[in-house]
Short mmCIF file of C-alpha atoms and ligand atoms in Angstrom, two decimals:
data_model
loop_
_atom_site.label_atom_id
_atom_site.label_comp_id
_atom_site.label_asym_id
_atom_site.label_seq_id
_atom_site.Cartn_x
_atom_site.Cartn_y
_atom_site.Cartn_z
CA MET U 1276 9.57 -37.34 13.03
CA ARG U 1277 11.52 -34.40 11.81
CA HIS U 1278 9.86 -31.03 12.15
CA GLU U 1279 11.22 -28.18 10.08
CA THR U 1280 10.64 -24.59 11.10
CA VAL U 1281 9.90 -22.34 8.35
CA GLU U 1282 11.26 -18.88 9.05
CA ALA U 1283 8.17 -16.43 8.71
CA GLY U 1284 8.13 -14.22 5.51
CA LYS U 1285 7.93 -10.59 5.65
CA LEU U 1286 5.46 -7.95 4.46
CA ILE U 1287 6.55 -4.89 2.56
CA THR U 1288 3.92 -2.12 1.48
CA LEU U 1289 4.21 0.56 -0.83
CA GLU U 1290 2.44 3.65 -0.29
CA GLY U 1291 2.06 7.11 -1.60
CA GLY U 1292 -0.30 9.19 -3.78
CA GLU U 1293 -1.62 8.59 -7.29
CA GLY U 1294 1.08 8.00 -9.86
CA ALA U 1295 3.74 7.75 -7.58
CA GLY U 1296 4.97 4.49 -9.25
CA LYS U 1297 3.77 1.97 -6.57
CA SER U 1298 2.63 -0.49 -9.13
CA THR U 1299 5.82 -0.42 -11.22
CA GLN U 1300 7.90 -0.66 -8.15
CA VAL U 1301 5.96 -3.59 -6.72
CA SER U 1302 6.68 -5.63 -9.76
CA ILE U 1303 10.44 -4.63 -9.73
CA LEU U 1304 11.05 -5.32 -6.16
CA VAL U 1305 9.30 -8.95 -6.30
CA GLU U 1306 11.53 -9.77 -9.38
CA ARG U 1307 14.50 -8.63 -7.32
CA LEU U 1308 13.69 -10.54 -4.15
CA ARG U 1309 13.27 -13.71 -6.24
CA ARG U 1310 16.38 -13.22 -7.82
CA ALA U 1311 17.85 -13.06 -4.24
CA GLY U 1312 16.52 -16.29 -3.67
CA ARG U 1313 13.26 -15.44 -1.65
CA GLN U 1314 9.73 -16.84 -2.56
CA ALA U 1315 7.90 -13.56 -3.32
CA ILE U 1316 4.36 -12.57 -4.05
CA ALA U 1317 2.92 -9.08 -5.38
CA THR U 1318 -0.49 -8.30 -4.33
CA ARG U 1319 -2.56 -5.00 -4.01
CA GLU U 1320 -5.15 -3.32 -2.23
CA PRO U 1321 -7.95 -2.59 -2.21
CA GLY U 1322 -8.32 -6.38 -3.41
CA GLY U 1323 -5.77 -9.01 -3.55
CA SER U 1324 -8.25 -11.82 -2.87
CA PRO U 1325 -11.39 -12.76 -4.87
CA ALA U 1326 -13.91 -11.32 -2.36
CA ALA U 1327 -11.67 -8.27 -1.92
CA GLU U 1328 -11.29 -7.69 -5.66
CA GLU U 1329 -15.18 -7.46 -5.80
CA ILE U 1330 -15.36 -4.90 -3.17
CA ARG U 1331 -12.47 -3.04 -4.91
CA GLU U 1332 -14.91 -2.56 -8.13
CA THR U 1333 -17.57 -1.27 -5.83
CA LEU U 1334 -15.42 1.19 -3.83
CA LEU U 1335 -13.54 2.42 -7.20
CA SER U 1336 -16.84 3.01 -8.97
CA GLY U 1337 -18.03 5.69 -6.52
CA LYS U 1338 -21.03 3.91 -5.60
CA ILE U 1339 -20.28 4.06 -1.75
CA LYS U 1340 -19.38 7.71 -1.89
CA PRO U 1341 -22.93 8.92 -0.97
CA PHE U 1342 -22.62 7.10 2.34
CA GLY U 1343 -19.39 9.05 3.27
CA PRO U 1344 -15.76 8.15 4.49
CA PHE U 1345 -16.77 6.29 7.31
CA ALA U 1346 -18.81 3.59 5.14
CA GLU U 1347 -15.70 3.71 2.93
CA ALA U 1348 -13.39 3.09 5.86
CA LEU U 1349 -15.36 -0.06 6.81
CA LEU U 1350 -15.49 -1.61 3.32
CA PHE U 1351 -11.83 -1.02 2.89
CA SER U 1352 -11.40 -2.63 6.11
CA ILE U 1353 -13.51 -5.56 5.44
CA ALA U 1354 -11.66 -6.02 2.08
CA ARG U 1355 -8.37 -5.80 3.94
CA GLN U 1356 -9.42 -8.42 6.35
CA ASP U 1357 -10.45 -10.71 3.81
CA HIS U 1358 -7.26 -10.13 1.98
CA VAL U 1359 -4.99 -10.89 5.18
CA ASP U 1360 -7.12 -13.85 6.19
CA THR U 1361 -7.28 -15.72 2.88
CA VAL U 1362 -3.83 -14.54 1.18
CA ILE U 1363 -1.40 -12.52 3.29
CA SER U 1364 -1.18 -14.56 6.54
CA ASP U 1365 -0.75 -17.95 4.71
CA ALA U 1366 1.72 -16.75 2.52
CA LEU U 1367 3.87 -15.11 5.41
CA ALA U 1368 3.34 -18.48 7.32
CA ARG U 1369 4.91 -20.18 4.22
CA GLY U 1370 7.96 -17.87 4.48
CA GLN U 1371 6.97 -15.92 1.41
CA TRP U 1372 7.78 -12.17 1.25
CA VAL U 1373 4.54 -10.40 0.54
CA VAL U 1374 4.74 -7.03 -1.35
CA CYS U 1375 1.55 -5.02 -1.23
CA ASP U 1376 0.46 -2.10 -3.44
CA ARG U 1377 -1.07 0.14 -0.73
CA PHE U 1378 -2.45 -1.21 2.76
CA LEU U 1379 -3.59 0.16 6.07
CA ASP U 1380 -1.64 3.67 5.55
CA SER U 1381 -3.80 4.36 2.56
CA THR U 1382 -7.00 3.96 4.89
CA ARG U 1383 -5.25 6.36 7.22
CA ALA U 1384 -4.45 8.71 4.67
CA TYR U 1385 -7.59 8.86 2.53
CA GLN U 1386 -10.34 8.00 4.87
CA GLY U 1387 -8.78 9.35 7.97
CA VAL U 1388 -6.84 12.71 7.34
CA SER U 1389 -8.72 13.40 4.08
CA GLY U 1390 -12.07 12.08 4.88
CA GLY U 1391 -12.30 13.09 8.44
CA VAL U 1392 -12.63 9.62 9.77
CA PRO U 1393 -11.39 10.13 13.46
CA ALA U 1394 -8.02 8.38 14.09
CA PRO U 1395 -9.34 6.57 17.10
CA VAL U 1396 -11.95 4.99 14.59
CA ILE U 1397 -9.27 4.12 11.93
CA SER U 1398 -7.19 2.47 14.68
CA ALA U 1399 -10.21 0.25 16.06
CA LEU U 1400 -10.76 -0.87 12.66
CA GLU U 1401 -6.90 -1.88 12.19
CA ARG U 1402 -7.37 -3.92 15.53
CA LEU U 1403 -10.51 -5.61 14.52
CA THR U 1404 -9.34 -6.63 11.04
CA LEU U 1405 -5.37 -7.05 11.37
CA HIS U 1406 -5.23 -8.96 14.75
CA GLY U 1407 -1.85 -7.26 15.20
CA LEU U 1408 -0.36 -7.68 11.88
CA MET U 1409 1.73 -4.65 10.82
CA PRO U 1410 3.94 -4.49 7.62
CA ASN U 1411 7.78 -5.32 8.27
CA LEU U 1412 8.65 -2.47 6.13
CA THR U 1413 6.61 0.62 4.31
CA ILE U 1414 8.02 2.32 1.53
CA VAL U 1415 6.32 5.80 0.92
CA LEU U 1416 7.06 6.82 -2.65
CA ASP U 1417 6.85 10.83 -2.46
CA ILE U 1418 6.04 12.80 -5.58
CA PRO U 1419 4.56 16.24 -6.03
CA VAL U 1420 0.82 15.80 -6.43
CA GLU U 1421 0.52 17.48 -10.18
CA GLU U 1422 3.33 15.37 -11.29
CA GLY U 1423 1.88 12.02 -9.93
CA LEU U 1424 -1.57 12.93 -11.29
CA ALA U 1425 0.08 13.73 -14.56
CA ARG U 1426 1.69 10.30 -14.76
CA ALA U 1427 -1.56 8.64 -13.64
CA GLY U 1428 -3.63 10.47 -16.19
CA LEU U 1429 -1.14 9.38 -19.13
CA ARG U 1430 -2.23 5.86 -18.34
CA ARG U 1431 -5.98 6.07 -17.63
CA ALA U 1432 -8.18 8.60 -19.30
CA ALA U 1433 -11.35 8.16 -16.76
CA LEU U 1434 -10.80 9.28 -13.44
CA ASP U 1435 -11.80 6.80 -10.75
CA ARG U 1436 -13.89 7.89 -7.45
CA PHE U 1437 -10.44 8.66 -5.53
CA GLU U 1438 -8.53 10.21 -8.42
CA SER U 1439 -11.30 12.83 -9.08
CA GLN U 1440 -10.78 14.58 -5.49
CA ASP U 1441 -9.48 18.30 -5.75
CA LEU U 1442 -6.00 19.12 -5.53
CA SER U 1443 -5.97 20.36 -1.97
CA GLN U 1444 -7.39 17.06 -0.96
CA HIS U 1445 -4.29 15.35 -2.85
CA GLU U 1446 -2.04 17.47 -1.08
CA ARG U 1447 -3.48 16.62 2.41
CA ILE U 1448 -3.02 12.99 1.37
CA ARG U 1449 0.64 13.52 0.24
CA LYS U 1450 1.31 15.35 3.78
CA ALA U 1451 -0.56 12.37 5.78
CA PHE U 1452 1.81 9.83 4.23
CA LEU U 1453 4.76 12.04 4.95
CA ASP U 1454 3.49 12.34 8.67
CA ILE U 1455 3.16 8.57 9.10
CA ALA U 1456 6.55 8.07 8.02
CA GLU U 1457 7.80 10.68 10.39
CA GLU U 1458 5.72 9.26 13.19
CA GLU U 1459 6.82 5.53 12.54
CA GLN U 1460 10.43 5.75 11.38
CA ALA U 1461 11.13 2.07 12.34
CA ARG U 1462 8.46 0.92 10.00
CA CYS U 1463 8.62 3.57 7.11
CA VAL U 1464 11.11 4.93 4.64
CA VAL U 1465 10.45 7.84 2.28
CA ILE U 1466 11.71 7.62 -1.38
CA ASP U 1467 12.01 10.64 -3.93
CA ALA U 1468 9.59 8.94 -6.59
CA ARG U 1469 10.39 11.87 -9.09
CA LYS U 1470 13.56 9.91 -10.23
CA PRO U 1471 13.66 7.76 -13.25
CA GLU U 1472 12.01 4.37 -12.60
CA ALA U 1473 15.43 2.42 -12.35
CA LEU U 1474 16.84 4.93 -9.78
CA VAL U 1475 13.63 4.76 -7.65
CA ALA U 1476 13.96 0.91 -7.90
CA GLU U 1477 17.79 1.29 -6.65
CA ASP U 1478 16.50 3.31 -3.49
CA VAL U 1479 13.67 0.92 -2.80
CA TRP U 1480 16.23 -1.98 -2.83
CA GLU U 1481 18.63 -0.34 -0.84
CA ALA U 1482 15.84 0.36 1.90
CA VAL U 1483 14.76 -3.29 1.66
CA ALA U 1484 18.40 -4.46 2.01
CA GLU U 1485 19.20 -2.21 4.76
CA ARG U 1486 16.09 -2.97 6.93
CA LEU U 1487 15.34 -6.42 6.16
CA ARG U 1488 18.48 -8.13 4.71
CA PRO U 1489 16.71 -10.46 2.12
N1 LIG Q 1225 -7.88 3.76 -1.39
C1 LIG Q 1225 -8.15 4.50 -0.17
O1 LIG Q 1225 -9.00 5.41 -0.22
N2 LIG Q 1225 -8.43 3.79 0.99
C2 LIG Q 1225 -7.48 2.45 1.32
O2 LIG Q 1225 -7.47 2.06 2.30
C3 LIG Q 1225 -6.80 1.91 -0.05
C4 LIG Q 1225 -6.88 2.64 -1.33
C5 LIG Q 1225 -6.36 0.63 0.10
C6 LIG Q 1225 -6.87 2.68 -5.53
O3 LIG Q 1225 -6.60 2.93 -6.72
C7 LIG Q 1225 -7.51 3.92 -4.81
O4 LIG Q 1225 -8.00 3.46 -3.76
C8 LIG Q 1225 -6.52 4.98 -4.57
C9 LIG Q 1225 -6.60 5.09 -2.94
C10 LIG Q 1225 -7.87 4.54 -2.75
N3 LIG Q 1225 -7.04 6.15 -5.08
N4 LIG Q 1225 -6.64 6.82 -6.09
N5 LIG Q 1225 -6.49 7.37 -6.87
P1 LIG Q 1225 -5.69 2.43 -7.78
O5 LIG Q 1225 -5.27 1.07 -7.12
O6 LIG Q 1225 -6.52 1.93 -9.17
O7 LIG Q 1225 -4.55 3.29 -8.21
P2 LIG Q 1225 -3.42 3.88 -7.29
O8 LIG Q 1225 -3.15 2.93 -6.16
O9 LIG Q 1225 -3.65 5.34 -7.00
O10 LIG Q 1225 -2.03 3.71 -8.03
P3 LIG Q 1225 -1.92 4.47 -9.65
O11 LIG Q 1225 -2.40 5.86 -9.67
O12 LIG Q 1225 -2.39 3.56 -10.36
O13 LIG Q 1225 -0.50 4.62 -9.71
P4 LIG Q 1225 0.91 3.99 -9.15
O14 LIG Q 1225 0.64 2.60 -8.93
O15 LIG Q 1225 1.41 4.69 -7.95
O16 LIG Q 1225 1.69 4.11 -10.27
P5 LIG Q 1225 1.98 3.24 -11.59
O17 LIG Q 1225 0.85 2.58 -12.17
O18 LIG Q 1225 3.31 2.12 -11.30
O19 LIG Q 1225 2.73 4.40 -12.78
C11 LIG Q 1225 1.89 5.31 -13.17
C12 LIG Q 1225 2.50 5.55 -14.54
O20 LIG Q 1225 3.85 6.31 -14.36
C13 LIG Q 1225 2.81 4.61 -15.28
O21 LIG Q 1225 2.50 4.95 -16.68
C14 LIG Q 1225 4.32 4.33 -15.32
O22 LIG Q 1225 4.79 3.83 -16.50
C15 LIG Q 1225 4.64 5.60 -14.92
N6 LIG Q 1225 5.79 5.76 -14.14
C16 LIG Q 1225 6.11 4.88 -13.03
N7 LIG Q 1225 7.35 5.20 -12.53
C17 LIG Q 1225 7.68 6.20 -13.15
C18 LIG Q 1225 9.05 6.82 -12.83
N8 LIG Q 1225 9.88 6.78 -11.86
N9 LIG Q 1225 9.18 8.05 -13.73
C19 LIG Q 1225 8.37 8.28 -14.74
N10 LIG Q 1225 7.15 7.60 -14.92
C20 LIG Q 1225 6.88 6.58 -14.09
#
């Protein structure tokens, strides 16, 4: 009997503040990976699996806010575990490239740095839910807070639970992503997201090509 070994896929995550262009760049990158001959899927967090999409609705509605950032960190982590266990791990094992709109760094930035959940607690949640899985590449799309919020506001009139935080919290979140990228340079690349969509897409592709050789 002939056994074929499938080369494992890659997990690429896009992170950054609101309106940075993550969803836009996820779609462009998936198309480009497919044109390069890779099987690629787009997914997102919170959500990405049927059960996690239900948790997404609850989280973004603000119903968990009264329980505080620790409760939110738990729920984001539970959603992530289901997403990884039912979607991401299987796709990677089949050799697919998974491009995810937000992932663990969002929990570090929003619930950890901004919400005050201690870093060791966030790390413990990562260990319990991810079983060692880490993105092969994380692209941080960086944009000044007010520019990002203006873009997000253009698209959506009602602000969800996380977009309605005050400006200083958004600044802390922006810095948190930049600090993560600085600390984990082997995994992360920061891209200037103020440029026009097509130019950001070129920078994203350059980072993927250089780091992962698709
Ligand atoms: N959250 C958390 O707290 N903890 C966690 O662990 C996780 C998440 C996973 C999810 O919201 C919220 O959950 C999020 C963090 C929190 N808080 N907030 N807010 P979401 O999924 O609903 O939204 P988002 O992730 O923040 O993304 P976004 O605001 O929807 O924006 P985006 O994906 O970065 O941008 P976009 O949709 O691609 O583009 C926004 C607009 O700008 C749109 O009209 C585009 O056409 C336009 N755009 C895009 N690129 C450009 C360029 N380059 N130039 C000009 N205009 C552009």
